[in-house]
Short mmCIF file of C-alpha atoms in Angstrom, two decimals:
data_model
loop_
_atom_site.label_atom_id
_atom_site.label_comp_id
_atom_site.label_asym_id
_atom_site.label_seq_id
_atom_site.Cartn_x
_atom_site.Cartn_y
_atom_site.Cartn_z
CA MET A 1 -3.83 46.71 22.72
CA PRO A 2 -1.74 50.00 22.21
CA GLU A 3 -2.76 52.02 19.07
CA HIS A 4 -0.22 52.40 16.32
CA PHE A 5 -0.11 55.50 13.76
CA ASP A 6 1.45 56.08 10.62
CA GLU A 7 4.08 58.96 11.01
CA VAL A 8 3.39 60.15 7.38
CA THR A 9 -0.36 60.03 7.02
CA GLY A 10 -1.15 60.30 10.65
CA ARG A 11 -3.76 57.64 10.06
CA ARG A 12 -4.28 54.88 12.76
CA VAL A 13 -2.67 51.69 11.61
CA VAL A 14 -4.56 48.30 12.25
CA ARG A 15 -1.89 45.62 11.76
CA CYS A 16 -3.63 42.87 9.82
CA PHE A 17 -2.89 39.20 9.43
CA ILE A 18 -4.38 37.22 6.53
CA TYR A 19 -5.02 33.59 7.01
CA ALA A 20 -5.86 31.51 4.01
CA ARG A 21 -6.34 27.73 3.84
CA ILE A 22 -7.51 25.14 1.21
CA SER A 23 -8.22 21.65 2.06
CA GLU A 24 -8.52 18.51 -0.05
CA ASP A 25 -12.34 18.60 0.26
CA ARG A 26 -12.19 21.92 -1.42
CA GLU A 27 -15.21 23.19 0.67
CA GLY A 28 -15.67 27.03 0.59
CA ALA A 29 -16.36 27.50 -3.12
CA GLY A 30 -13.24 25.70 -4.10
CA LEU A 31 -11.26 28.84 -3.65
CA GLY A 32 -7.51 28.49 -4.11
CA ILE A 33 -5.10 30.17 -1.68
CA GLU A 34 -4.38 32.98 -3.98
CA ARG A 35 -8.00 33.96 -4.41
CA GLN A 36 -8.53 34.02 -0.90
CA VAL A 37 -5.71 36.27 -0.31
CA GLU A 38 -6.77 38.56 -2.97
CA ASP A 39 -10.29 38.78 -1.39
CA CYS A 40 -8.81 39.56 2.09
CA GLU A 41 -6.52 42.26 0.54
CA ALA A 42 -9.60 43.79 -1.00
CA LEU A 43 -11.32 43.71 2.24
CA ALA A 44 -8.43 45.52 3.85
CA GLU A 45 -8.75 48.09 1.30
CA GLN A 46 -12.54 48.56 1.92
CA LEU A 47 -12.11 48.88 5.68
CA SER A 48 -9.36 51.65 5.41
CA GLY A 49 -10.52 55.10 5.34
CA ARG A 50 -9.43 58.69 5.87
CA ASP A 51 -8.55 57.99 9.64
CA VAL A 52 -7.56 54.45 9.50
CA GLU A 53 -5.57 52.16 7.56
CA TYR A 54 -5.99 48.28 7.70
CA ARG A 55 -2.38 47.28 6.74
CA VAL A 56 -1.45 43.65 6.00
CA ASP A 57 1.59 42.89 7.82
CA ARG A 58 1.78 39.14 7.49
CA ILE A 59 0.13 36.36 5.19
CA PHE A 60 -0.44 32.88 6.90
CA GLN A 61 -1.34 30.08 4.65
CA ASP A 62 -1.81 26.33 4.86
CA ASN A 63 -2.15 24.41 1.69
CA ASP A 64 -4.00 21.10 1.38
CA LEU A 65 -4.55 20.81 5.20
CA SER A 66 -8.10 20.28 6.77
CA ALA A 67 -9.13 22.24 9.66
CA TYR A 68 -11.87 19.28 10.40
CA SER A 69 -9.18 16.51 10.44
CA GLY A 70 -7.35 18.05 13.59
CA LYS A 71 -3.98 17.60 12.06
CA PRO A 72 -1.32 20.33 12.88
CA ARG A 73 -1.45 23.43 10.71
CA PRO A 74 1.94 25.01 10.92
CA ASP A 75 1.11 28.61 9.56
CA TYR A 76 -2.16 28.59 11.73
CA THR A 77 -0.04 27.72 14.91
CA ASP A 78 2.60 30.55 13.89
CA MET A 79 -0.27 32.97 13.53
CA LEU A 80 -1.64 32.25 17.04
CA ALA A 81 1.86 32.67 18.44
CA ALA A 82 2.33 35.98 16.67
CA LEU A 83 -1.11 37.18 18.17
CA ARG A 84 -0.09 36.05 21.74
CA GLU A 85 3.14 38.24 21.26
CA GLY A 86 0.74 41.17 20.42
CA GLU A 87 2.01 41.54 16.85
CA GLY A 88 -1.40 41.80 15.12
CA ASP A 89 -4.62 43.75 15.76
CA CYS A 90 -6.95 42.08 13.23
CA VAL A 91 -7.19 38.75 11.39
CA LEU A 92 -8.70 38.70 7.84
CA ALA A 93 -10.02 35.50 6.44
CA TRP A 94 -12.16 34.52 3.39
CA HIS A 95 -14.72 32.90 5.81
CA THR A 96 -14.70 31.83 9.44
CA ASP A 97 -14.52 28.05 8.13
CA ARG A 98 -11.00 28.75 6.72
CA LEU A 99 -9.83 29.55 10.40
CA HIS A 100 -11.45 26.58 12.33
CA ARG A 101 -14.21 24.03 12.04
CA SER A 102 -13.41 22.34 15.33
CA PRO A 103 -15.15 23.81 18.56
CA SER A 104 -11.97 23.20 20.71
CA GLU A 105 -9.82 25.37 18.05
CA LEU A 106 -12.58 28.11 18.05
CA GLU A 107 -12.29 28.30 21.82
CA GLU A 108 -8.56 28.51 21.86
CA TYR A 109 -8.76 31.12 19.17
CA ILE A 110 -11.23 32.98 21.46
CA ASP A 111 -8.96 32.70 24.46
CA VAL A 112 -6.23 34.38 22.37
CA CYS A 113 -8.13 37.14 20.82
CA GLU A 114 -10.51 38.19 23.46
CA PRO A 115 -8.09 39.65 26.05
CA ARG A 116 -5.92 41.32 23.33
CA ARG A 117 -9.04 42.73 21.64
CA VAL A 118 -7.92 41.19 18.27
CA ASP A 119 -10.69 41.78 15.63
CA THR A 120 -11.76 39.12 13.22
CA ARG A 121 -13.15 40.27 9.86
CA THR A 122 -14.13 38.02 6.90
CA ALA A 123 -15.07 38.41 3.34
CA LYS A 124 -18.08 36.40 3.40
CA ALA A 125 -19.25 36.09 7.04
CA GLY A 126 -18.67 39.51 8.02
CA HIS A 127 -17.19 41.01 11.25
CA LEU A 128 -16.90 38.93 14.44
CA ASP A 129 -16.24 41.05 17.64
CA LEU A 130 -14.96 38.42 20.07
CA THR A 131 -14.85 41.00 22.89
CA THR A 132 -18.42 40.71 23.29
CA ALA A 133 -20.78 37.94 24.40
CA THR A 134 -22.94 38.39 21.17
CA GLY A 135 -19.91 38.16 18.91
CA ARG A 136 -18.52 35.07 20.54
CA MET A 137 -22.07 33.48 20.29
CA ILE A 138 -22.17 34.35 16.65
CA ALA A 139 -18.77 32.84 16.16
CA ARG A 140 -19.58 29.61 17.88
CA GLN A 141 -22.88 29.39 15.62
CA LEU A 142 -20.93 29.71 12.87
CA GLY A 143 -18.46 27.12 13.76
CA VAL A 144 -21.45 24.66 14.65
CA GLN A 145 -22.79 25.35 11.04
CA ALA A 146 -19.41 24.77 9.38
CA ARG A 147 -18.86 21.59 11.25
CA TYR A 148 -22.33 20.39 10.41
CA GLU A 149 -21.75 21.05 6.57
CA VAL A 150 -18.45 19.17 6.72
CA GLU A 151 -19.96 16.11 8.57
CA ARG A 152 -22.71 16.08 6.12
CA MET A 153 -20.34 16.07 3.17
CA ILE A 154 -18.40 13.38 4.76
CA GLU A 155 -21.38 11.29 5.29
CA ARG A 156 -22.37 11.89 1.42
CA GLN A 157 -18.80 10.85 0.34
CA ARG A 158 -18.85 7.90 2.69
CA ARG A 159 -22.16 6.72 1.20
CA LYS A 160 -21.10 7.20 -2.21
CA ARG A 161 -17.87 5.00 -1.63
CA ASP A 162 -20.11 2.46 0.03
CA GLN A 163 -22.32 2.31 -2.98
CA MET A 164 -19.32 2.19 -5.31
CA ALA A 165 -17.93 -0.70 -3.33
CA GLU A 166 -21.22 -2.59 -3.42
CA ARG A 167 -21.08 -2.15 -7.13
CA GLY A 168 -17.42 -3.08 -7.54
CA GLU A 169 -16.47 0.18 -9.13
CA PHE A 170 -13.08 2.11 -9.23
CA PHE A 171 -12.78 4.84 -6.60
CA GLY A 172 -10.55 6.98 -8.63
CA GLY A 173 -6.88 8.39 -7.69
CA ARG A 174 -3.53 7.49 -8.87
CA ARG A 175 -3.52 5.08 -12.01
CA PRO A 176 -2.80 1.64 -10.72
CA PHE A 177 0.14 -0.06 -12.43
CA GLY A 178 -1.25 -2.55 -15.04
CA TYR A 179 -4.46 -0.65 -15.64
CA GLU A 180 -5.28 2.23 -17.75
CA ALA A 181 -6.33 5.61 -16.16
CA ASP A 182 -9.87 4.40 -15.78
CA GLY A 183 -8.72 1.81 -13.23
CA VAL A 184 -10.62 -0.86 -15.00
CA THR A 185 -9.13 -1.81 -18.39
CA PRO A 186 -5.95 -3.73 -18.13
CA ARG A 187 -2.82 -2.29 -19.78
CA SER A 188 -2.94 -3.84 -22.20
CA LEU A 189 -5.16 -6.53 -23.94
CA VAL A 190 -5.23 -8.31 -27.22
CA CYS A 191 -8.03 -10.14 -28.90
CA PRO A 192 -6.82 -13.77 -29.58
CA SER A 193 -9.28 -13.96 -32.54
CA CYS A 194 -9.00 -10.78 -34.35
CA ALA A 195 -5.83 -9.34 -32.68
CA ALA A 196 -7.59 -6.10 -31.68
CA THR A 197 -5.78 -4.15 -28.99
CA ASP A 198 -8.52 -1.69 -28.12
CA GLY A 199 -12.42 -1.35 -28.18
CA PHE A 200 -12.83 -3.82 -25.35
CA THR A 201 -15.86 -3.67 -23.17
CA THR A 202 -15.85 -4.96 -19.35
CA VAL A 203 -18.71 -7.52 -18.59
CA ARG A 204 -19.49 -9.81 -15.57
CA ILE A 205 -19.95 -13.35 -16.13
CA CYS A 206 -21.90 -15.25 -13.60
CA LEU A 207 -19.79 -18.26 -12.29
CA ALA A 208 -23.07 -20.14 -11.60
CA CYS A 209 -24.81 -19.89 -14.89
CA SER A 210 -22.34 -18.21 -17.41
CA ALA A 211 -24.79 -15.37 -18.00
CA SER A 212 -22.87 -12.08 -19.12
CA GLY A 213 -24.23 -8.67 -18.59
CA ALA A 214 -26.87 -9.83 -16.01
CA PHE A 215 -25.39 -7.93 -12.99
CA LEU A 216 -25.88 -4.23 -14.31
CA GLY A 217 -23.65 -2.80 -11.38
CA THR A 218 -24.77 -4.99 -8.63
CA SER A 219 -23.50 -8.12 -7.07
CA GLU A 220 -26.45 -10.20 -7.87
CA CYS A 221 -26.90 -12.01 -11.01
CA ARG A 222 -30.31 -11.16 -12.40
CA THR A 223 -30.53 -14.43 -14.25
CA CYS A 224 -29.97 -16.99 -11.50
CA GLY A 225 -29.89 -14.86 -8.33
CA ALA A 226 -26.28 -15.78 -7.42
CA VAL A 227 -24.49 -13.18 -5.35
CA ASP A 228 -20.89 -12.24 -5.60
CA GLY A 229 -20.35 -15.10 -8.01
CA PHE A 230 -18.87 -13.62 -10.96
CA VAL A 231 -15.80 -12.69 -12.90
CA ALA A 232 -15.03 -9.59 -14.78
CA GLU A 233 -13.67 -10.00 -18.31
CA CYS A 234 -13.12 -7.72 -21.29
CA ARG A 235 -14.93 -8.56 -24.36
CA CYS A 236 -13.82 -7.44 -27.87
CA VAL A 237 -16.08 -6.14 -30.50
CA CYS A 238 -15.87 -9.51 -32.28
CA GLY A 239 -17.29 -11.21 -29.25
CA LYS A 240 -14.03 -12.75 -28.04
CA LEU A 241 -12.66 -12.34 -24.54
CA GLY A 242 -9.42 -10.35 -24.45
CA VAL A 243 -6.28 -11.80 -22.97
CA ILE A 244 -3.31 -9.99 -21.32
CA ASN A 245 -0.45 -9.17 -23.30
CA PRO A 246 2.46 -10.69 -21.51
CA THR A 247 4.92 -7.94 -22.33
CA SER A 248 2.71 -5.14 -21.23
CA GLU A 249 2.19 -3.54 -17.52
CA ALA A 250 -0.63 -6.04 -16.87
CA GLY A 251 1.50 -8.84 -17.98
CA LEU A 252 4.31 -7.69 -15.92
CA VAL A 253 2.32 -8.01 -12.75
CA GLY A 254 1.73 -11.60 -13.52
CA TRP A 255 5.36 -12.00 -14.27
CA ALA A 256 6.53 -10.45 -10.93
CA ALA A 257 4.07 -12.50 -8.97
CA GLU A 258 5.49 -15.70 -10.56
CA ALA A 259 8.99 -14.55 -9.97
CA VAL A 260 8.12 -13.99 -6.13
CA LEU A 261 6.55 -17.49 -5.92
CA ALA A 262 9.74 -18.92 -7.59
CA GLY A 263 11.98 -17.38 -4.82
CA ALA A 264 12.94 -14.17 -6.37
CA SER A 265 13.63 -11.05 -4.17
CA LEU A 266 11.69 -7.88 -4.53
CA ASN A 267 14.79 -5.92 -4.88
CA SER A 268 15.75 -8.15 -7.92
CA ILE A 269 12.58 -7.37 -9.58
CA ALA A 270 12.89 -3.59 -8.87
CA VAL A 271 16.54 -3.72 -10.33
CA LYS A 272 15.29 -5.68 -13.55
CA TRP A 273 12.63 -3.07 -14.11
CA ARG A 274 14.90 -0.31 -13.69
CA GLU A 275 17.56 -1.62 -15.97
CA GLU A 276 14.73 -2.26 -18.61
CA GLY A 277 13.41 1.36 -18.19
CA ILE A 278 10.02 0.36 -16.96
CA PRO A 279 8.56 3.02 -14.85
CA THR A 280 5.88 3.11 -12.03
CA SER A 281 2.58 4.35 -12.97
CA THR A 282 3.64 7.79 -11.90
CA GLY A 283 6.87 7.55 -13.99
CA ALA A 284 9.21 6.99 -11.11
CA PRO A 285 11.84 4.33 -11.04
CA TRP A 286 10.83 1.26 -9.14
CA GLN A 287 12.05 0.61 -5.67
CA GLN A 288 11.59 -2.78 -3.60
CA THR A 289 8.87 -1.13 -1.48
CA GLU A 290 7.04 -0.03 -4.52
CA VAL A 291 7.05 -3.63 -5.85
CA ARG A 292 5.88 -5.02 -2.62
CA SER A 293 2.98 -2.52 -2.48
CA MET A 294 1.98 -3.24 -5.91
CA LEU A 295 1.92 -7.00 -5.63
CA LEU A 296 -0.31 -6.66 -2.39
CA ARG A 297 -2.92 -4.71 -4.01
CA LEU A 298 -6.10 -6.59 -3.55
CA ARG A 299 -7.37 -5.03 -7.00
CA ASN A 300 -4.87 -7.27 -8.90
CA ALA A 301 -7.10 -10.30 -7.80
CA GLY A 302 -10.25 -8.47 -8.86
CA ILE A 303 -11.28 -7.64 -5.19
CA VAL A 304 -12.38 -4.37 -3.92
CA ARG A 305 -10.77 -2.97 -0.87
CA HIS A 306 -12.89 -0.59 1.14
CA ARG A 307 -12.44 0.69 4.55
CA GLY A 308 -9.30 -1.44 5.08
CA LYS A 309 -11.30 -4.76 4.39
CA GLU A 310 -12.20 -6.82 1.40
CA ALA A 311 -15.58 -5.51 0.10
CA GLY A 312 -16.61 -8.16 -2.69
CA ARG A 313 -15.83 -8.80 -6.29
CA ALA A 314 -14.54 -5.97 -8.44
CA GLY A 315 -15.96 -4.82 -11.75
CA TRP A 316 -12.71 -5.13 -13.54
CA LYS A 317 -10.71 -7.83 -14.95
CA ALA A 318 -8.18 -9.45 -12.56
CA LEU A 319 -4.44 -9.37 -13.43
CA LEU A 320 -3.99 -12.59 -11.15
CA ASP A 321 -6.40 -15.36 -10.06
CA GLU A 322 -7.22 -15.09 -6.32
CA ALA A 323 -5.28 -18.33 -5.49
CA THR A 324 -2.01 -16.85 -6.98
CA TRP A 325 -2.50 -13.38 -5.24
CA ARG A 326 -3.15 -14.87 -1.79
CA SER A 327 -0.08 -17.02 -2.25
CA VAL A 328 1.96 -14.16 -3.06
CA ALA A 329 0.58 -12.10 -0.27
CA ALA A 330 1.45 -14.99 2.15
CA ILE A 331 5.04 -14.95 1.12
CA LEU A 332 5.44 -11.16 1.33
CA THR A 333 3.52 -10.66 4.77
CA GLU A 334 4.93 -13.71 6.68
CA GLU A 335 8.61 -13.69 7.34
CA SER A 336 8.69 -17.32 8.02
CA ARG A 337 7.26 -18.21 4.54
CA ARG A 338 9.91 -16.19 2.69
CA THR A 339 11.98 -18.05 0.31
CA SER A 340 13.86 -14.95 -0.94
CA PRO A 341 16.90 -13.66 1.15
CA GLY A 342 16.25 -11.16 3.87
CA GLY A 343 18.73 -8.39 4.84
CA GLY A 344 21.39 -10.87 5.79
CA ARG A 345 21.25 -13.24 3.01
CA LYS A 346 23.92 -12.47 0.73
CA TYR A 347 25.32 -16.00 0.02
CA LEU A 348 23.85 -19.26 -1.39
CA GLY A 349 23.95 -21.31 1.72
CA THR A 350 23.13 -18.99 4.65
CA GLY A 351 20.31 -20.69 6.47
CA LEU A 352 20.05 -23.59 4.05
CA TYR A 353 23.27 -25.81 4.56
CA LEU A 354 23.11 -27.72 7.84
CA CYS A 355 26.06 -28.65 10.30
CA GLY A 356 25.91 -32.49 9.92
CA GLU A 357 26.64 -33.09 13.44
CA HIS A 358 24.15 -30.73 15.14
CA ASP A 359 21.57 -30.57 12.35
CA LEU A 360 21.46 -26.68 12.73
CA PRO A 361 21.79 -24.08 9.87
CA VAL A 362 25.59 -23.03 9.36
CA LYS A 363 26.58 -19.43 10.07
CA LEU A 364 29.00 -17.18 8.16
CA TYR A 365 32.32 -16.20 9.61
CA THR A 366 35.31 -14.12 8.52
CA ALA A 367 38.81 -15.48 8.85
CA SER A 368 42.13 -14.00 7.98
CA LYS A 369 44.37 -16.09 5.71
CA ASN A 370 47.55 -14.86 4.19
CA GLY A 371 46.72 -11.30 5.28
CA LYS A 372 43.32 -11.40 3.36
CA ASN A 373 39.74 -11.76 4.89
CA GLN A 374 37.95 -15.14 3.86
CA THR A 375 34.39 -15.74 4.19
CA GLN A 376 33.66 -19.30 5.63
CA TYR A 377 30.48 -21.31 6.65
CA GLY A 378 30.75 -22.97 10.15
CA CYS A 379 28.83 -24.53 12.85
CA PRO A 380 26.97 -22.19 14.92
CA LEU A 381 27.80 -24.03 18.24
CA SER A 382 31.48 -24.83 17.91
CA LYS A 383 34.64 -24.42 15.61
CA HIS A 384 34.65 -28.11 14.72
CA LEU A 385 33.47 -27.28 11.28
CA THR A 386 34.57 -24.65 8.79
CA ARG A 387 34.25 -24.52 5.05
CA THR A 388 35.36 -21.77 2.66
CA GLN A 389 32.00 -20.24 1.39
CA SER A 390 33.22 -20.00 -2.41
CA ASN A 391 34.20 -23.52 -2.37
CA LEU A 392 31.12 -25.14 -0.80
CA ASP A 393 28.78 -22.91 -2.86
CA ASP A 394 30.61 -24.18 -6.03
CA HIS A 395 30.27 -27.68 -5.02
CA VAL A 396 26.63 -27.40 -4.37
CA VAL A 397 25.94 -25.64 -7.67
CA LEU A 398 28.07 -28.11 -9.58
CA ALA A 399 25.77 -30.89 -7.98
CA LEU A 400 22.58 -29.21 -8.72
CA LEU A 401 23.52 -28.48 -12.32
CA ASP A 402 24.42 -32.09 -12.94
CA ARG A 403 21.10 -33.21 -11.50
CA VAL A 404 18.96 -30.90 -13.68
CA SER A 405 20.95 -32.13 -16.77
CA ARG A 406 20.19 -35.73 -16.32
CA PRO A 407 17.72 -37.52 -18.61
CA ASP A 408 15.23 -37.98 -15.74
CA ALA A 409 15.40 -34.32 -14.50
CA VAL A 410 11.72 -34.01 -15.92
CA ASP A 411 10.57 -35.88 -12.97
CA LEU A 412 11.56 -32.67 -10.90
CA LEU A 413 8.73 -30.86 -12.31
CA SER A 414 5.96 -33.10 -10.89
CA HIS A 415 3.83 -31.57 -8.23
CA ARG A 416 4.69 -32.56 -4.71
CA GLU A 417 1.82 -31.15 -3.01
CA ASP A 418 -1.82 -32.26 -3.02
CA PRO A 419 -4.14 -30.52 -5.20
CA VAL A 420 -6.00 -27.64 -3.79
CA ASP A 421 -9.74 -27.09 -4.09
CA VAL A 422 -9.58 -23.55 -5.08
CA SER A 423 -13.22 -23.10 -6.09
CA GLY A 424 -14.31 -24.88 -2.87
CA ALA A 425 -12.18 -22.52 -0.84
CA GLN A 426 -13.48 -19.50 -2.52
CA ARG A 427 -17.14 -20.82 -2.14
CA ASP A 428 -16.24 -21.15 1.70
CA MET A 429 -15.00 -17.56 1.83
CA ARG A 430 -18.09 -16.04 0.13
CA GLU A 431 -20.60 -18.07 2.39
CA ALA A 432 -18.73 -17.18 5.43
CA ARG A 433 -18.61 -13.54 4.70
CA GLU A 434 -22.54 -13.77 4.02
CA THR A 435 -22.94 -15.34 7.39
CA LEU A 436 -20.98 -12.65 9.11
CA THR A 437 -22.94 -9.90 7.40
CA GLU A 438 -26.22 -11.42 8.50
CA LEU A 439 -25.10 -11.93 11.94
CA ALA A 440 -23.76 -8.18 12.02
CA THR A 441 -27.17 -7.11 10.68
CA ALA A 442 -29.02 -9.10 13.31
CA LEU A 443 -26.87 -7.49 16.08
CA GLY A 444 -27.39 -4.00 14.73
CA LYS A 445 -31.15 -4.62 14.92
CA GLY A 446 -31.05 -5.84 18.48
CA GLU A 447 -32.00 -9.36 17.39
CA MET A 448 -29.12 -10.92 19.39
CA ASP A 449 -26.89 -9.55 22.13
CA MET A 450 -23.07 -9.47 21.88
CA LEU A 451 -22.68 -12.88 23.60
CA GLU A 452 -25.01 -14.57 21.11
CA TRP A 453 -23.25 -12.71 18.21
CA ARG A 454 -19.64 -13.84 19.41
CA ALA A 455 -20.90 -17.53 19.83
CA ALA A 456 -22.55 -17.57 16.42
CA SER A 457 -19.77 -15.67 14.51
CA SER A 458 -16.88 -17.73 15.70
CA ALA A 459 -17.53 -20.63 13.36
CA ALA A 460 -18.06 -18.45 10.51
CA LYS A 461 -14.83 -16.52 11.30
CA LYS A 462 -12.98 -19.98 11.46
CA ARG A 463 -14.34 -21.29 8.27
CA LEU A 464 -13.17 -17.76 6.53
CA ALA A 465 -9.68 -18.12 8.04
CA ASP A 466 -9.33 -21.83 7.05
CA ALA A 467 -10.41 -20.93 3.38
CA GLU A 468 -7.98 -18.09 3.31
CA ASN A 469 -5.34 -20.26 4.29
CA VAL A 470 -6.14 -22.76 1.78
CA LEU A 471 -5.73 -20.18 -0.87
CA ALA A 472 -2.61 -18.81 0.62
CA ASN A 473 -0.99 -22.14 -0.04
CA ALA A 474 -2.76 -22.82 -3.39
CA VAL A 475 -0.14 -21.85 -5.67
CA LYS A 476 3.58 -23.00 -5.28
CA ALA A 477 5.79 -22.34 -8.17
CA ASN A 478 8.63 -24.67 -9.14
CA PRO A 479 11.91 -22.89 -8.84
CA VAL A 480 13.75 -25.19 -11.21
CA VAL A 481 11.46 -25.10 -13.99
CA SER A 482 13.85 -22.86 -16.06
CA LEU A 483 16.74 -25.12 -15.32
CA VAL A 484 15.33 -28.42 -16.56
CA GLY A 485 15.78 -29.07 -20.22
CA ALA A 486 17.62 -25.75 -20.63
CA GLU A 487 20.12 -25.72 -23.50
CA ASP A 488 22.85 -24.21 -21.27
CA PRO A 489 21.81 -24.87 -17.51
CA GLU A 490 24.87 -23.13 -16.26
CA ALA A 491 23.90 -19.93 -18.20
CA GLU A 492 20.25 -20.33 -17.10
CA TRP A 493 21.55 -20.65 -13.51
CA ASN A 494 23.70 -17.41 -13.74
CA ALA A 495 20.72 -15.58 -14.96
CA LEU A 496 18.76 -16.21 -11.84
CA ASP A 497 18.78 -13.96 -8.95
CA LEU A 498 20.07 -15.13 -5.52
CA GLY A 499 16.71 -15.60 -4.18
CA ARG A 500 15.47 -18.03 -7.07
CA GLN A 501 19.00 -19.88 -6.73
CA ARG A 502 18.43 -20.41 -2.95
CA ALA A 503 14.82 -21.54 -3.52
CA ALA A 504 16.34 -24.03 -6.22
CA VAL A 505 18.74 -25.26 -3.76
CA SER A 506 16.09 -25.65 -0.92
CA TYR A 507 13.54 -27.42 -3.45
CA LEU A 508 15.93 -29.91 -4.73
CA MET A 509 18.21 -30.82 -1.70
CA THR A 510 19.35 -30.83 1.80
CA VAL A 511 23.01 -30.02 2.02
CA LYS A 512 24.78 -31.33 5.22
CA VAL A 513 28.30 -30.41 6.03
CA LEU A 514 30.49 -32.82 7.87
CA PRO A 515 34.14 -32.35 9.30
CA ALA A 516 36.78 -32.78 6.79
CA ARG A 517 39.72 -34.93 6.87
CA ARG A 518 42.86 -33.32 8.08
CA GLY A 519 45.77 -32.68 5.90
CA ARG A 520 45.93 -33.03 2.09
CA ILE A 521 43.33 -35.01 0.21
CA PRO A 522 44.65 -37.56 -2.38
CA GLY A 523 45.36 -35.34 -5.59
CA GLY A 524 47.09 -32.68 -3.69
CA GLY A 525 44.21 -30.34 -2.48
CA TYR A 526 42.67 -29.52 0.84
CA TRP A 527 38.79 -29.77 -0.43
CA ASP A 528 37.19 -32.76 0.63
CA PRO A 529 34.03 -33.46 -1.44
CA ASP A 530 33.18 -36.68 0.85
CA ALA A 531 32.65 -34.28 3.81
CA VAL A 532 29.47 -32.71 2.12
CA LEU A 533 26.35 -34.96 2.16
CA ILE A 534 23.66 -34.04 -0.24
CA GLU A 535 20.44 -35.69 0.10
CA TRP A 536 18.10 -35.23 -2.75
CA LYS A 537 14.34 -34.55 -2.11
#
């Protein structure tokens, strides 16, 4: 590489690049970007003398990007490109582990620096002369040592999180909506006895023997030996268990779950909370995706999620019972189970009303009448059937409101489904998971081969899946609860979002649309009510 000289001082100029990086693991003494740059600038001054000047030409920095992860580092890539173009003579870094921790990255760096005789100097690891075999050997040894330290740190972190998962502890991070910053205390509680709103202590109550405080950070009851059979509650100083304030964040989680079960769309929940000024845990306005993510959190059901899987009971009070959470999760994750309108559901009867002749859901069409576009329901197979959308919807709504206003409307609140053995399903899930854990341990110890494990685990997996399916169907909200017995059913209906209105129609009736009579109907109009058949469920 050609030498450069300062025209004023006559000193030889070494064009220096400073590279600084700080990653989320904060390895390297936890130094920030600014501190690393300052130390590198000080190093340049120390290296400068009467005959040579180490001049910092460019500073490259990547913030919160780990060299170990292998993810692209924009400034590091730009620095290598500049070195290839011969724009720098020396790289200054706080330590070699700021440059690279991957052997493949180090070899690429050597391939760039060695033929161009680019020097590498660090504030903590000294001088690396990559033009010599000894210098390259030292660089590789430092890289191996850095990678070993990172891997050891990751092992410690994983082991710590494994222990926290076993104990049902909060991993930390962003405050979960519905909980305080500790991730354990619901936001908020109230004592039903003394009306206290703080001073609660979280305790684990054994489901087998009702003992409290017998778990002491483990999943095994020291009183009866039951494993994973506890529920976390919050006890007031007066001795009573606290209950969730229905108007608080924790209460809103339950309200949103009930709304989804009753047919509400996620967007309607987000809109309602934005209008009421209820922010997310970070203070941002609610969006549909945020509502979905919040409701799908396992922690709401008092279950720890670790390494992408369920890892047992949590040491905090659940905001939803497990059956309710799994029923909500089933609706939100399975398109065929949704009762709320999807992207194309903009009208009451889309996908609900049936063509009486073909028994298929009607489709929406747009027709021009008197120069104006008009939305109509029609048969998906032929043009033998069309109905003005607004007229048909109004007819269905009037019939529904009449039904919920009758004296016998209370019968609509009776449960139609067979009762679900929730506790039995939860027991099956626990036992199936215990069996799978035991089989995995035996496989790891070499006590069985893979074929034996697959045969033995299939029954436990099926039992687990069956129990999860039972809980996913355990809670079915009645979408007409708010309408039955309402002082003003029409006002109550208008207060429902489209998703819940559609769920009410689906719950109460089957609407079949028949071909209408031609010409005017007696009375002077064209609307034929006899061509709409409503079958009550």
